[in-house]
PDB file of C-alpha atoms and ligand atoms in Angstrom:
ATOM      1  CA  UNK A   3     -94.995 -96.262 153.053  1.00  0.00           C
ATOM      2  CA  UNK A   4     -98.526 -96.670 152.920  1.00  0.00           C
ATOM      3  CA  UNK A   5     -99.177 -92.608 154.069  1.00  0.00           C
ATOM      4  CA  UNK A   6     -97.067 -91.017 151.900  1.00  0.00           C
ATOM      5  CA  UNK A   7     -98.589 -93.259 149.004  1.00  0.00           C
ATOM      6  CA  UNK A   8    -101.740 -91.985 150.131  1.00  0.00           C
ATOM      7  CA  UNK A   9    -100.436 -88.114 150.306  1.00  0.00           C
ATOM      8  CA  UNK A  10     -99.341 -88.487 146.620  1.00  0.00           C
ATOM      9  CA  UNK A  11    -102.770 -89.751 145.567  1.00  0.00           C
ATOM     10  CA  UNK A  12    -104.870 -86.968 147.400  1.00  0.00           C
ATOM     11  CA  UNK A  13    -102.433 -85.094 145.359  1.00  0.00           C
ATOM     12  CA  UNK A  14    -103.193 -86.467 142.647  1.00  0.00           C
ATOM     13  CA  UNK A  15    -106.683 -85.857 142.844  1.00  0.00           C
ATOM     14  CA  UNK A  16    -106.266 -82.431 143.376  1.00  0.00           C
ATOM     15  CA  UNK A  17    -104.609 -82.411 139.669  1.00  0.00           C
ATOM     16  CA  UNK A  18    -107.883 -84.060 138.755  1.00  0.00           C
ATOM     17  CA  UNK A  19    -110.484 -81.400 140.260  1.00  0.00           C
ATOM     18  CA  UNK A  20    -108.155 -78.717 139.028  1.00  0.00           C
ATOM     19  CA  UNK A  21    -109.674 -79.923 135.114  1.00  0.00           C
ATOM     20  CA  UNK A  22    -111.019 -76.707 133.079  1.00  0.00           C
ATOM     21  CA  UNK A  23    -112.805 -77.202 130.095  1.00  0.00           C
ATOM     22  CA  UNK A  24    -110.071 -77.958 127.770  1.00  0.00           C
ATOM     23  CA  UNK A  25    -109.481 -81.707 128.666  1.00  0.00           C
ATOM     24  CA  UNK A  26    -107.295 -82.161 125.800  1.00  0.00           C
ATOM     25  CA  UNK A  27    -109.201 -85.486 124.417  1.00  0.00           C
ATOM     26  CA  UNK A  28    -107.996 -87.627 122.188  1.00  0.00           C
ATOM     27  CA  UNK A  29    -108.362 -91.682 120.770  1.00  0.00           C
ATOM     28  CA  UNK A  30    -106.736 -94.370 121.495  1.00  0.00           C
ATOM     29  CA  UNK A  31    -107.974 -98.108 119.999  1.00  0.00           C
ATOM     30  CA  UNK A  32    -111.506 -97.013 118.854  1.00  0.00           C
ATOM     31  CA  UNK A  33    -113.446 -93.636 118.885  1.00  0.00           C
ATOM     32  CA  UNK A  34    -115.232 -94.737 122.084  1.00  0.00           C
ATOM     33  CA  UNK A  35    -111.533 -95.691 123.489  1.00  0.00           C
ATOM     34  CA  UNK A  36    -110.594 -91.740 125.253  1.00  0.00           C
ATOM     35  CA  UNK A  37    -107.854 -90.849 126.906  1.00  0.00           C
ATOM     36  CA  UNK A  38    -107.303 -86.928 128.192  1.00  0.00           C
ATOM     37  CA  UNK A  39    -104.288 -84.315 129.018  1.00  0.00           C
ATOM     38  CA  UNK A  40    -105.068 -85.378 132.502  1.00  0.00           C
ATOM     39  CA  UNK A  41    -105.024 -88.991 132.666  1.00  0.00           C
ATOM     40  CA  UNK A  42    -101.468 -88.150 131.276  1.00  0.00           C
ATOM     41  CA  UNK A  43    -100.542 -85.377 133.375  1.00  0.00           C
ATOM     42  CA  UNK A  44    -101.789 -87.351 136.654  1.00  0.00           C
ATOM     43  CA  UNK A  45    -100.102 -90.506 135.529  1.00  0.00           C
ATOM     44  CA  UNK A  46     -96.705 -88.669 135.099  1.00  0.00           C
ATOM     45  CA  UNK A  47     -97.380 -87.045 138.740  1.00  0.00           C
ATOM     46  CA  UNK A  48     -98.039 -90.144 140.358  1.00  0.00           C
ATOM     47  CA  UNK A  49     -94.637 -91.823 138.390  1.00  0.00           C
ATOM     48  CA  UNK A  50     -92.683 -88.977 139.725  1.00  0.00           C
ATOM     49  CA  UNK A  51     -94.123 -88.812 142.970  1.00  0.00           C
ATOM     50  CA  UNK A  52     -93.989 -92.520 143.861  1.00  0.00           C
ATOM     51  CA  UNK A  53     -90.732 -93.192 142.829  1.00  0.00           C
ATOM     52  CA  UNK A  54     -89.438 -91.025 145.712  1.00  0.00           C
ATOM     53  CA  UNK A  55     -91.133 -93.413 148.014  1.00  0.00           C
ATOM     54  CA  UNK A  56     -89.907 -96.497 146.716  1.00  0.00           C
ATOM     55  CA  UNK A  57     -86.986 -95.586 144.147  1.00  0.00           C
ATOM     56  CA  UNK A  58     -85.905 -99.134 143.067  1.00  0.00           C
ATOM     57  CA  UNK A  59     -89.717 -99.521 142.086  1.00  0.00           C
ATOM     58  CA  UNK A  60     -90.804-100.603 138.588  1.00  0.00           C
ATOM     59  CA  UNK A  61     -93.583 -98.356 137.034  1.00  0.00           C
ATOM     60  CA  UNK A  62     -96.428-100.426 135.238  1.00  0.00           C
ATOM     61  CA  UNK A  63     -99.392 -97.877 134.285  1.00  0.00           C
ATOM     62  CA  UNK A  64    -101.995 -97.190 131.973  1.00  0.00           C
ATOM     63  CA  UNK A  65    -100.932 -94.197 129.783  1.00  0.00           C
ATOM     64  CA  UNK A  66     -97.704 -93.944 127.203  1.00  0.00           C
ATOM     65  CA  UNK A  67     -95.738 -96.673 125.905  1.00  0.00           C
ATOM     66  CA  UNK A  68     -93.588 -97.304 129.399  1.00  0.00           C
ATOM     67  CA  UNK A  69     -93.728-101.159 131.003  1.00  0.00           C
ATOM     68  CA  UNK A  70     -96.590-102.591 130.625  1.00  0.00           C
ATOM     69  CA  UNK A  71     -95.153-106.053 132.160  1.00  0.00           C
ATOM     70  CA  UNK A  72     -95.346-106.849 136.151  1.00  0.00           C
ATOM     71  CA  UNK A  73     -91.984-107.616 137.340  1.00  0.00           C
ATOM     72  CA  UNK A  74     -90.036-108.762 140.402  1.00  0.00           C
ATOM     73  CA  UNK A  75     -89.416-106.483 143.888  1.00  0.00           C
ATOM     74  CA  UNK A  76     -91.893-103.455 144.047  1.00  0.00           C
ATOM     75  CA  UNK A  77     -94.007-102.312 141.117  1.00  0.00           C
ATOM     76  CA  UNK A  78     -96.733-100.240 141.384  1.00  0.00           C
ATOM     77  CA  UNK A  79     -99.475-100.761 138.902  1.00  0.00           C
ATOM     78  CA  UNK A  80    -101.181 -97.007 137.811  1.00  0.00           C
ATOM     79  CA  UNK A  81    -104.509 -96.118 136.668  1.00  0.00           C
ATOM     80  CA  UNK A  82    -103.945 -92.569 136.760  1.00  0.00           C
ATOM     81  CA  UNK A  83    -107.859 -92.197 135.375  1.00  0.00           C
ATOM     82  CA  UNK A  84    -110.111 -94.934 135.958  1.00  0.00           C
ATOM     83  CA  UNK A  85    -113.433 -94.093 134.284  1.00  0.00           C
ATOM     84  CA  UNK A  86    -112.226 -91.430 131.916  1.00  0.00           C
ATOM     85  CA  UNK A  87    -115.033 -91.516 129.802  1.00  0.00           C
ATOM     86  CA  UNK A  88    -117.206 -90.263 133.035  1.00  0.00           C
ATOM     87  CA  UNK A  89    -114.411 -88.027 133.712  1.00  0.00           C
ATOM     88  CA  UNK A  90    -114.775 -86.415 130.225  1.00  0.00           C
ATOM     89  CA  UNK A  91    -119.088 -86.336 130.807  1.00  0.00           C
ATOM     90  CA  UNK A  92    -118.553 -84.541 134.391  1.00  0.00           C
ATOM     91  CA  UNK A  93    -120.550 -87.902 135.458  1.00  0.00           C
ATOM     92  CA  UNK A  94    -118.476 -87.568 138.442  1.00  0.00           C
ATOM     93  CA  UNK A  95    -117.900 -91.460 139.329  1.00  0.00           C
ATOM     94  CA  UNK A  96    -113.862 -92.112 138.619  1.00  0.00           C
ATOM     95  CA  UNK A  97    -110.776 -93.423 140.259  1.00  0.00           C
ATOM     96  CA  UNK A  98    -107.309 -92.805 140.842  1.00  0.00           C
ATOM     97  CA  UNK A  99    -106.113 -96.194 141.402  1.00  0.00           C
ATOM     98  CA  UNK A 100    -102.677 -97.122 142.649  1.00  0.00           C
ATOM     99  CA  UNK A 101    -101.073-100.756 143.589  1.00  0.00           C
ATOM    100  CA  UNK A 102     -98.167-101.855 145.029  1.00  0.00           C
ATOM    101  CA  UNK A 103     -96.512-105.532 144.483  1.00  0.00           C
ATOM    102  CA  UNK A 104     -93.779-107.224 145.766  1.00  0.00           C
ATOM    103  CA  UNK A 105     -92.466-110.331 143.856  1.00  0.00           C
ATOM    104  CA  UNK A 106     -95.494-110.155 141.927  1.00  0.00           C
ATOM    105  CA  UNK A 107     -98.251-109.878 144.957  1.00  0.00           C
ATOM    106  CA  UNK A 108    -100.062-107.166 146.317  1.00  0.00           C
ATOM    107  CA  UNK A 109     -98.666-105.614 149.494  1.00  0.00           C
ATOM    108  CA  UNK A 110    -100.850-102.139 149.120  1.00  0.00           C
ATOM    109  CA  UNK A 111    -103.881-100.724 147.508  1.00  0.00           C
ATOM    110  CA  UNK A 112    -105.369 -97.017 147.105  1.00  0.00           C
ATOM    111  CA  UNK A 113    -108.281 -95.849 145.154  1.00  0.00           C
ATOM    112  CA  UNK A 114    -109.451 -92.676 145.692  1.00  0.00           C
ATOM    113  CA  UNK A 115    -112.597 -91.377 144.402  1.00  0.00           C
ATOM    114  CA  UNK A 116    -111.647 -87.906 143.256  1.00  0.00           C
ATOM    115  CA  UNK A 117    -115.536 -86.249 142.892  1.00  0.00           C
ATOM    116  CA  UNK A 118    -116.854 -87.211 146.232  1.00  0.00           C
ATOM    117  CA  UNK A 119    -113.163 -87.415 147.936  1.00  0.00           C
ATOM    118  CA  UNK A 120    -113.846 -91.010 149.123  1.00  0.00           C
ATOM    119  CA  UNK A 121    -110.400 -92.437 149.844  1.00  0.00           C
ATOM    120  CA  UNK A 122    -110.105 -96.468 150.021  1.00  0.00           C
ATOM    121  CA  UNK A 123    -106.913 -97.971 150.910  1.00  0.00           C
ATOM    122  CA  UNK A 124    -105.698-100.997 152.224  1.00  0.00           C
ATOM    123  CA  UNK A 125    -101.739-102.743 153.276  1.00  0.00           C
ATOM    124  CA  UNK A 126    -101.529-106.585 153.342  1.00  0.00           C
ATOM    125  CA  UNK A 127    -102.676-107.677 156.359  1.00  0.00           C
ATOM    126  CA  UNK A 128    -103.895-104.906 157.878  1.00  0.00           C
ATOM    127  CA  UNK A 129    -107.984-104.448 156.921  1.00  0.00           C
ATOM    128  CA  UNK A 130    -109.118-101.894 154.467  1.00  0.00           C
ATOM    129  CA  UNK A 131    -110.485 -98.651 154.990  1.00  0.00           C
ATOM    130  CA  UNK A 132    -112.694 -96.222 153.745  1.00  0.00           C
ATOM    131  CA  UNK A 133    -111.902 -92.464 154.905  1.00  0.00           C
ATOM    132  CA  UNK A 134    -109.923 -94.077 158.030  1.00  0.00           C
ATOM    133  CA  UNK A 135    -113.133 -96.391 158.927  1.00  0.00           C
ATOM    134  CA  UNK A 136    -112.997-100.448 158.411  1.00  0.00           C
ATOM    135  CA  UNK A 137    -115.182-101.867 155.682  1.00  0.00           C
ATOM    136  CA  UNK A 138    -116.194-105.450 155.064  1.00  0.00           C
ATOM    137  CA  UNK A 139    -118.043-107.137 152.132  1.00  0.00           C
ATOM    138  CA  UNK A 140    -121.154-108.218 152.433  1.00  0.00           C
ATOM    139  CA  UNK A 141    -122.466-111.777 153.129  1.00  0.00           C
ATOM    140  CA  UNK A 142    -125.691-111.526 150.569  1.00  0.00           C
ATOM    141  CA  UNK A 143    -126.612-114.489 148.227  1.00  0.00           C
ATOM    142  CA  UNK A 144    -127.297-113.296 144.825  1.00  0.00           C
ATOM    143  CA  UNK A 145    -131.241-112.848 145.460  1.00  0.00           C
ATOM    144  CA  UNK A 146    -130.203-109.809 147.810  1.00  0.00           C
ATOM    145  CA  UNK A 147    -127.336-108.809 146.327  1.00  0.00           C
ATOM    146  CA  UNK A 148    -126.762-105.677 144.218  1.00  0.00           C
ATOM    147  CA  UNK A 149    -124.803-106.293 141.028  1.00  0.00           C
ATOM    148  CA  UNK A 150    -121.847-104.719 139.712  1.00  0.00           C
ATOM    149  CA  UNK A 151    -121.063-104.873 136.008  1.00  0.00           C
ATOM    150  CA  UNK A 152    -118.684-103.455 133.247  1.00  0.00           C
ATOM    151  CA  UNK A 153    -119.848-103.284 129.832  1.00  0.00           C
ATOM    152  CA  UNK A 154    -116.094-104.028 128.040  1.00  0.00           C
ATOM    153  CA  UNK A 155    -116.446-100.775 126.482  1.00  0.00           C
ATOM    154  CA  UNK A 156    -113.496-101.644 124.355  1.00  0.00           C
ATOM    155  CA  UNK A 157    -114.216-104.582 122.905  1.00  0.00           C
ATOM    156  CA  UNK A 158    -117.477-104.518 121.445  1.00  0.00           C
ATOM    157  CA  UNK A 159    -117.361-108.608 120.612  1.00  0.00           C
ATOM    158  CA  UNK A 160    -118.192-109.067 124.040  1.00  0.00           C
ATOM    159  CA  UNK A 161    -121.062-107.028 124.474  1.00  0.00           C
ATOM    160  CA  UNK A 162    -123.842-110.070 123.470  1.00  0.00           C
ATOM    161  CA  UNK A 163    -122.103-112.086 126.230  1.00  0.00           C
ATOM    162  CA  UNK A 164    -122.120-109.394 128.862  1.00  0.00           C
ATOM    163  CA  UNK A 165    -125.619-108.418 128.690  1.00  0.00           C
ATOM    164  CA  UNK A 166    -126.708-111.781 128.002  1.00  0.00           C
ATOM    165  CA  UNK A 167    -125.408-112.836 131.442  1.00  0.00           C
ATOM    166  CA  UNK A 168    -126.792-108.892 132.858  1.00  0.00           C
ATOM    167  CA  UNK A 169    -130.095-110.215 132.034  1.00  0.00           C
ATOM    168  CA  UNK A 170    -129.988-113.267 133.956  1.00  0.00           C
ATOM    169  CA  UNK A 171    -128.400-111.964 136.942  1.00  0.00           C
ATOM    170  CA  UNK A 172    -130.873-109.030 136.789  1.00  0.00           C
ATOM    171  CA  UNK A 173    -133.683-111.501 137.304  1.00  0.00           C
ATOM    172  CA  UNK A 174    -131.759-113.743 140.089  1.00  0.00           C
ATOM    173  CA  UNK A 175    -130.523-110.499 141.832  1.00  0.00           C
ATOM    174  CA  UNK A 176    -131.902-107.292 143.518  1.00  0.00           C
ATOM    175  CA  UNK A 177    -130.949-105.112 141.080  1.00  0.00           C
ATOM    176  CA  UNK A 178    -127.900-104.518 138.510  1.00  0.00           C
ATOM    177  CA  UNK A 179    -125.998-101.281 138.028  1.00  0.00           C
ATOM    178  CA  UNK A 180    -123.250 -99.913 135.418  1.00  0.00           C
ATOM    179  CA  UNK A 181    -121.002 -97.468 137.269  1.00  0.00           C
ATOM    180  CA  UNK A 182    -118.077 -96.874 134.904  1.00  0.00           C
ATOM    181  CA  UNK A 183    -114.776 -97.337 136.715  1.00  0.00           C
ATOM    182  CA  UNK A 184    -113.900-101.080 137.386  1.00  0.00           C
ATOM    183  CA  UNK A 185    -111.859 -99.943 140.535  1.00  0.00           C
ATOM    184  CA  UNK A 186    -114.490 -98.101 142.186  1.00  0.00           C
ATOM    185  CA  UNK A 187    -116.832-100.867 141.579  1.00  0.00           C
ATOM    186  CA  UNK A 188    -114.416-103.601 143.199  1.00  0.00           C
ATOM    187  CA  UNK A 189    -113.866-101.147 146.339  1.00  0.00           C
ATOM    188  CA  UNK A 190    -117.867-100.551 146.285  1.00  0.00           C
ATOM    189  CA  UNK A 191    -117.952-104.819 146.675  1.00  0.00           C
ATOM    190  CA  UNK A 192    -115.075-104.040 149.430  1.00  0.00           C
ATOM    191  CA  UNK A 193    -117.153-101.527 151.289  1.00  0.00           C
ATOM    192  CA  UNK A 194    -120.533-103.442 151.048  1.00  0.00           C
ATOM    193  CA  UNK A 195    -121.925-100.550 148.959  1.00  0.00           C
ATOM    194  CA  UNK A 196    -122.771-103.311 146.358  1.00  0.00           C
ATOM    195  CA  UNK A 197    -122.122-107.358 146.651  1.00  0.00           C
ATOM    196  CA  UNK A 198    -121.058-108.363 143.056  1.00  0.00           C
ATOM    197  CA  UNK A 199    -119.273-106.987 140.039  1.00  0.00           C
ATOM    198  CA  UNK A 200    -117.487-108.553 137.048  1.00  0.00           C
ATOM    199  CA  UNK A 201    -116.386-108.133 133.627  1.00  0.00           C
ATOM    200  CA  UNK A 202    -115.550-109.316 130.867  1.00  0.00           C
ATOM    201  CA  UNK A 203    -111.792-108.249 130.162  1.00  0.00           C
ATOM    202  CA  UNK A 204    -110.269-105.845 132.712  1.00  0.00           C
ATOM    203  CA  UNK A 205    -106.641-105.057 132.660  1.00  0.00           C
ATOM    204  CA  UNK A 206    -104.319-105.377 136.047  1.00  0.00           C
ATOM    205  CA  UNK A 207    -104.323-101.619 136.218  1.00  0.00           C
ATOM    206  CA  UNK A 208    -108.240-101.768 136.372  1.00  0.00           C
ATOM    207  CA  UNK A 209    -108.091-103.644 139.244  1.00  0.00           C
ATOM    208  CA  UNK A 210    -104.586-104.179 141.369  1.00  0.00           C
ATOM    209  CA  UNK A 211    -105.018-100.843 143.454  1.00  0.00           C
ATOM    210  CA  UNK A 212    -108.752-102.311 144.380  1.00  0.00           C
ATOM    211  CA  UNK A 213    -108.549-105.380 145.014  1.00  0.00           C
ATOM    212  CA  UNK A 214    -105.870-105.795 147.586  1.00  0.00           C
ATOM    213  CA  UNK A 215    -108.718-103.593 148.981  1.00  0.00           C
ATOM    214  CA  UNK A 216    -111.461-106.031 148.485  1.00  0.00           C
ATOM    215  CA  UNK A 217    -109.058-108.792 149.788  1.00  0.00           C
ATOM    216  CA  UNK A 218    -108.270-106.628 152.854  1.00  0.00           C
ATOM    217  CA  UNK A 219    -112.142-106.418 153.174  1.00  0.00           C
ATOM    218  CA  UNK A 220    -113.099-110.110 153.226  1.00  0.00           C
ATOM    219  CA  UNK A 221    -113.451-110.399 149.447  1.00  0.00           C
ATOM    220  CA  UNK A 222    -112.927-112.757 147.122  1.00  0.00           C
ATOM    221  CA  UNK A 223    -112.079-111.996 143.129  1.00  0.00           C
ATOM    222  CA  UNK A 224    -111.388-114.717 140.380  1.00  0.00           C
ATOM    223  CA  UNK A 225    -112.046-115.075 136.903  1.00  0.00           C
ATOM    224  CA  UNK A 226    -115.419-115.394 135.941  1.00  0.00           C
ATOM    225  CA  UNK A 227    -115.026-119.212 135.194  1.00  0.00           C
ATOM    226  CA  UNK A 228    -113.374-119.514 138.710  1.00  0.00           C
ATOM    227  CA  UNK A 229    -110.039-119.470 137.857  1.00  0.00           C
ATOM    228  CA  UNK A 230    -107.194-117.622 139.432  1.00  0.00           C
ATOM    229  CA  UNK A 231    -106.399-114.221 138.443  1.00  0.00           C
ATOM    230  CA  UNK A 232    -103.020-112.582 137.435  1.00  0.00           C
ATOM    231  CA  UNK A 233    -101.290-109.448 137.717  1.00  0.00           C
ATOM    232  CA  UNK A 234     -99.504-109.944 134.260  1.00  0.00           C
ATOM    233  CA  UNK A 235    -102.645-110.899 131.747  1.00  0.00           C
ATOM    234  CA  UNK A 236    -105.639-108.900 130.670  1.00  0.00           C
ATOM    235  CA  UNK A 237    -108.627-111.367 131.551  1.00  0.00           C
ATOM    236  CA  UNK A 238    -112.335-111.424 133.071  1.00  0.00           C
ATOM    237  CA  UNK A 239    -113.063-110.637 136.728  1.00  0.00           C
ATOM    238  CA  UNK A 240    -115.820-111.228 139.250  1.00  0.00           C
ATOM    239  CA  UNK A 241    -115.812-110.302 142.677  1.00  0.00           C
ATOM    240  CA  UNK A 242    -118.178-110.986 145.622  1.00  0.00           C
ATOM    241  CA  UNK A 243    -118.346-112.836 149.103  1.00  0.00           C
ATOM    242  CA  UNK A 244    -118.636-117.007 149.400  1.00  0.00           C
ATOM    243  CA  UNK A 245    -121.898-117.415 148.472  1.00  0.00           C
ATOM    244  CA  UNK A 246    -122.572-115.011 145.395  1.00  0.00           C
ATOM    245  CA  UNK A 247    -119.589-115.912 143.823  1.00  0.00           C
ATOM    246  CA  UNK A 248    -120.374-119.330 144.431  1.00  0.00           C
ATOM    247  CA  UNK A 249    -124.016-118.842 142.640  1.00  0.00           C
ATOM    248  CA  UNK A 250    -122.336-116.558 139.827  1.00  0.00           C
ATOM    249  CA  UNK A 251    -119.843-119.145 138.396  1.00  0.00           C
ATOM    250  CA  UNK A 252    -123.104-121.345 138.045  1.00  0.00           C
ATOM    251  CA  UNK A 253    -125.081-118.874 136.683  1.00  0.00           C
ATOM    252  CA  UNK A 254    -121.797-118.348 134.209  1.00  0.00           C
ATOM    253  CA  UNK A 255    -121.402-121.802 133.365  1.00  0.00           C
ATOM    254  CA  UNK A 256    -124.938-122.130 132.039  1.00  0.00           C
ATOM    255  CA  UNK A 257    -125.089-119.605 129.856  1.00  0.00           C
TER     256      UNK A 257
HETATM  257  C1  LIG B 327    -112.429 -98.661 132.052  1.00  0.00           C
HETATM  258  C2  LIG B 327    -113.392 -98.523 133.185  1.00  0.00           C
HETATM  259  C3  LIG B 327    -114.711 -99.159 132.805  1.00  0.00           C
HETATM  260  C4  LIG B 327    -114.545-100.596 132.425  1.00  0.00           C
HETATM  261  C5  LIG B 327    -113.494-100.768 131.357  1.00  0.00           C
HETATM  262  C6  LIG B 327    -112.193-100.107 131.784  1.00  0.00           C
HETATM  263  P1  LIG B 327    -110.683 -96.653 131.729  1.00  0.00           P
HETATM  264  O1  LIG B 327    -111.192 -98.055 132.387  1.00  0.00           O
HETATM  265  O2  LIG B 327    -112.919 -99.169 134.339  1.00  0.00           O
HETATM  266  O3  LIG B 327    -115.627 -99.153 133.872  1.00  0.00           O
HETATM  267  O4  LIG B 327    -115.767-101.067 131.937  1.00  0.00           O
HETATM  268  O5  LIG B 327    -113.306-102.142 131.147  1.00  0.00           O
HETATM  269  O6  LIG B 327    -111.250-100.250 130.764  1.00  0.00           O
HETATM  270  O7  LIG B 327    -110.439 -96.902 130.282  1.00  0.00           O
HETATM  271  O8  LIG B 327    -111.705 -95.640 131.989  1.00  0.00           O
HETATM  272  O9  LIG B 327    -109.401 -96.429 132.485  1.00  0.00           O
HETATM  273 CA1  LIG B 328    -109.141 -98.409 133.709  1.00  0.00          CA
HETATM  274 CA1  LIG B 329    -107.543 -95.231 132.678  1.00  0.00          CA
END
């Protein structure tokens, strides 16, 4: 199962490199809130394409008004664009992110990074990959560790908070970055490109494909206060190894 998934996603990201300059952009919540032809046209692709593999399969993804609810047996969880606002710039740092649960839990995960053709995937049990080879997350405290955040783009209320926290982790850390695509920063954490990320509000299709990835890797994700994450609410996420994670929720709770 895992392979074909993984055909259909290459696929997919042919779809996305085939973009011209008519993206067909439009709103969605807020002016700063885009969505494109493509984020459409991949999502109904992968839909199509992944209900071959696994036809009794619920469909929970990003775009249109189909289920947005995770239920029981298989469901895969679709970003068809993660990062579309890079997408739109040509910044060239998005995902196409697809999960698979069963009974509510993550059995398989596959990001692919469509600009530099990086493809991340992972099946319960099994490791996780990058381009066939095993990654791990690192084992940095927070003084070496590079950190990961999101900026909650869509929910402006949250922006104090967010940088309020950036600031202090920028001066306990090694450095802080803003990438743009939740899901490539969580497999970035998987693949020790970078040691911690978090947010603010993500939504399950932000992060499902990715993190049965950074599980796969050694990782650990959680809400930012610690608690335990789930597959059917929108809520904050943090991911890391032990140690930083361990130093982030008390950085967190002091603020
Ligand atoms: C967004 C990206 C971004 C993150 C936002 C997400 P989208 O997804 O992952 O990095 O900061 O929280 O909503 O809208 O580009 O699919
Ligand atoms: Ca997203
Ligand atoms: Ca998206």
């Amino acid at each position: 199962m895992l392979n074909q998934i993984i055909e259909i996603v290459k696929k997919a990201g042919e779809i996305y490199r085939s973009a011209g300059n008519d993206l067909g952009i439009c709103e969605k919540s807020s002016s700063v809130d885009l969505v494109t032809k493509y984020d459409k046209k991949i999502q109904d692709f992968l839909y199509t394409e992944l209900k071959k593999v696994v036809p009794e399969a619920q469909l929970f993804g990003e775009e249109g008004d189909g289920n947005k609810e995770l239920t029981d047996g298989y469901c895969f969880i679709i970003d068809p664009i993660d990062g579309t606002t890079n997408f739109i710039k040509g910044f060239q740092h998005s995902a196409i992110s697809v999960g698979l649960a069963k009974d509510k839990e993550l059995i398989i995960g596959v990001v692919l990074d469509p600009d530099l053709n990086n493809l991340y995937y992972a099946e319960k049990g099994k490791g996780a990959f990058l381009n066939g080879k095993p990654i791990h997350v690192s084992d940095y405290n927070i003084e070496k560790s590079l950190a990961l955040f999101g900026t909650c783009p869509y929910e402006h209320e949250l922006a104090h908070k967010t940088f309020t926290l950036t600031e202090e982790i920028f001066y306990k850390a090694l450095e802080v970055r803003r990438g743009g695509s939740a899901a490539l920063d969580i497999c970035y954490i998987a693949a020790g490109k970078a040691d911690i990320y978090y947010e603010l509000i993500l939504r399950p299709w932000d992060w499902a494909g990715a993190t049965l990835i950074l599980h796969e890797a050694g990782g650990i994700c959680t809400q930012v206060n610690g608690d335990k994450l789930s597959l059917n609410k929108i809520t904050s996420y943090v991911c890391g190894n032990e140690k930083n994670l361990k130093e982030f929720y008390e950085i967190y709770n002091a603020q």
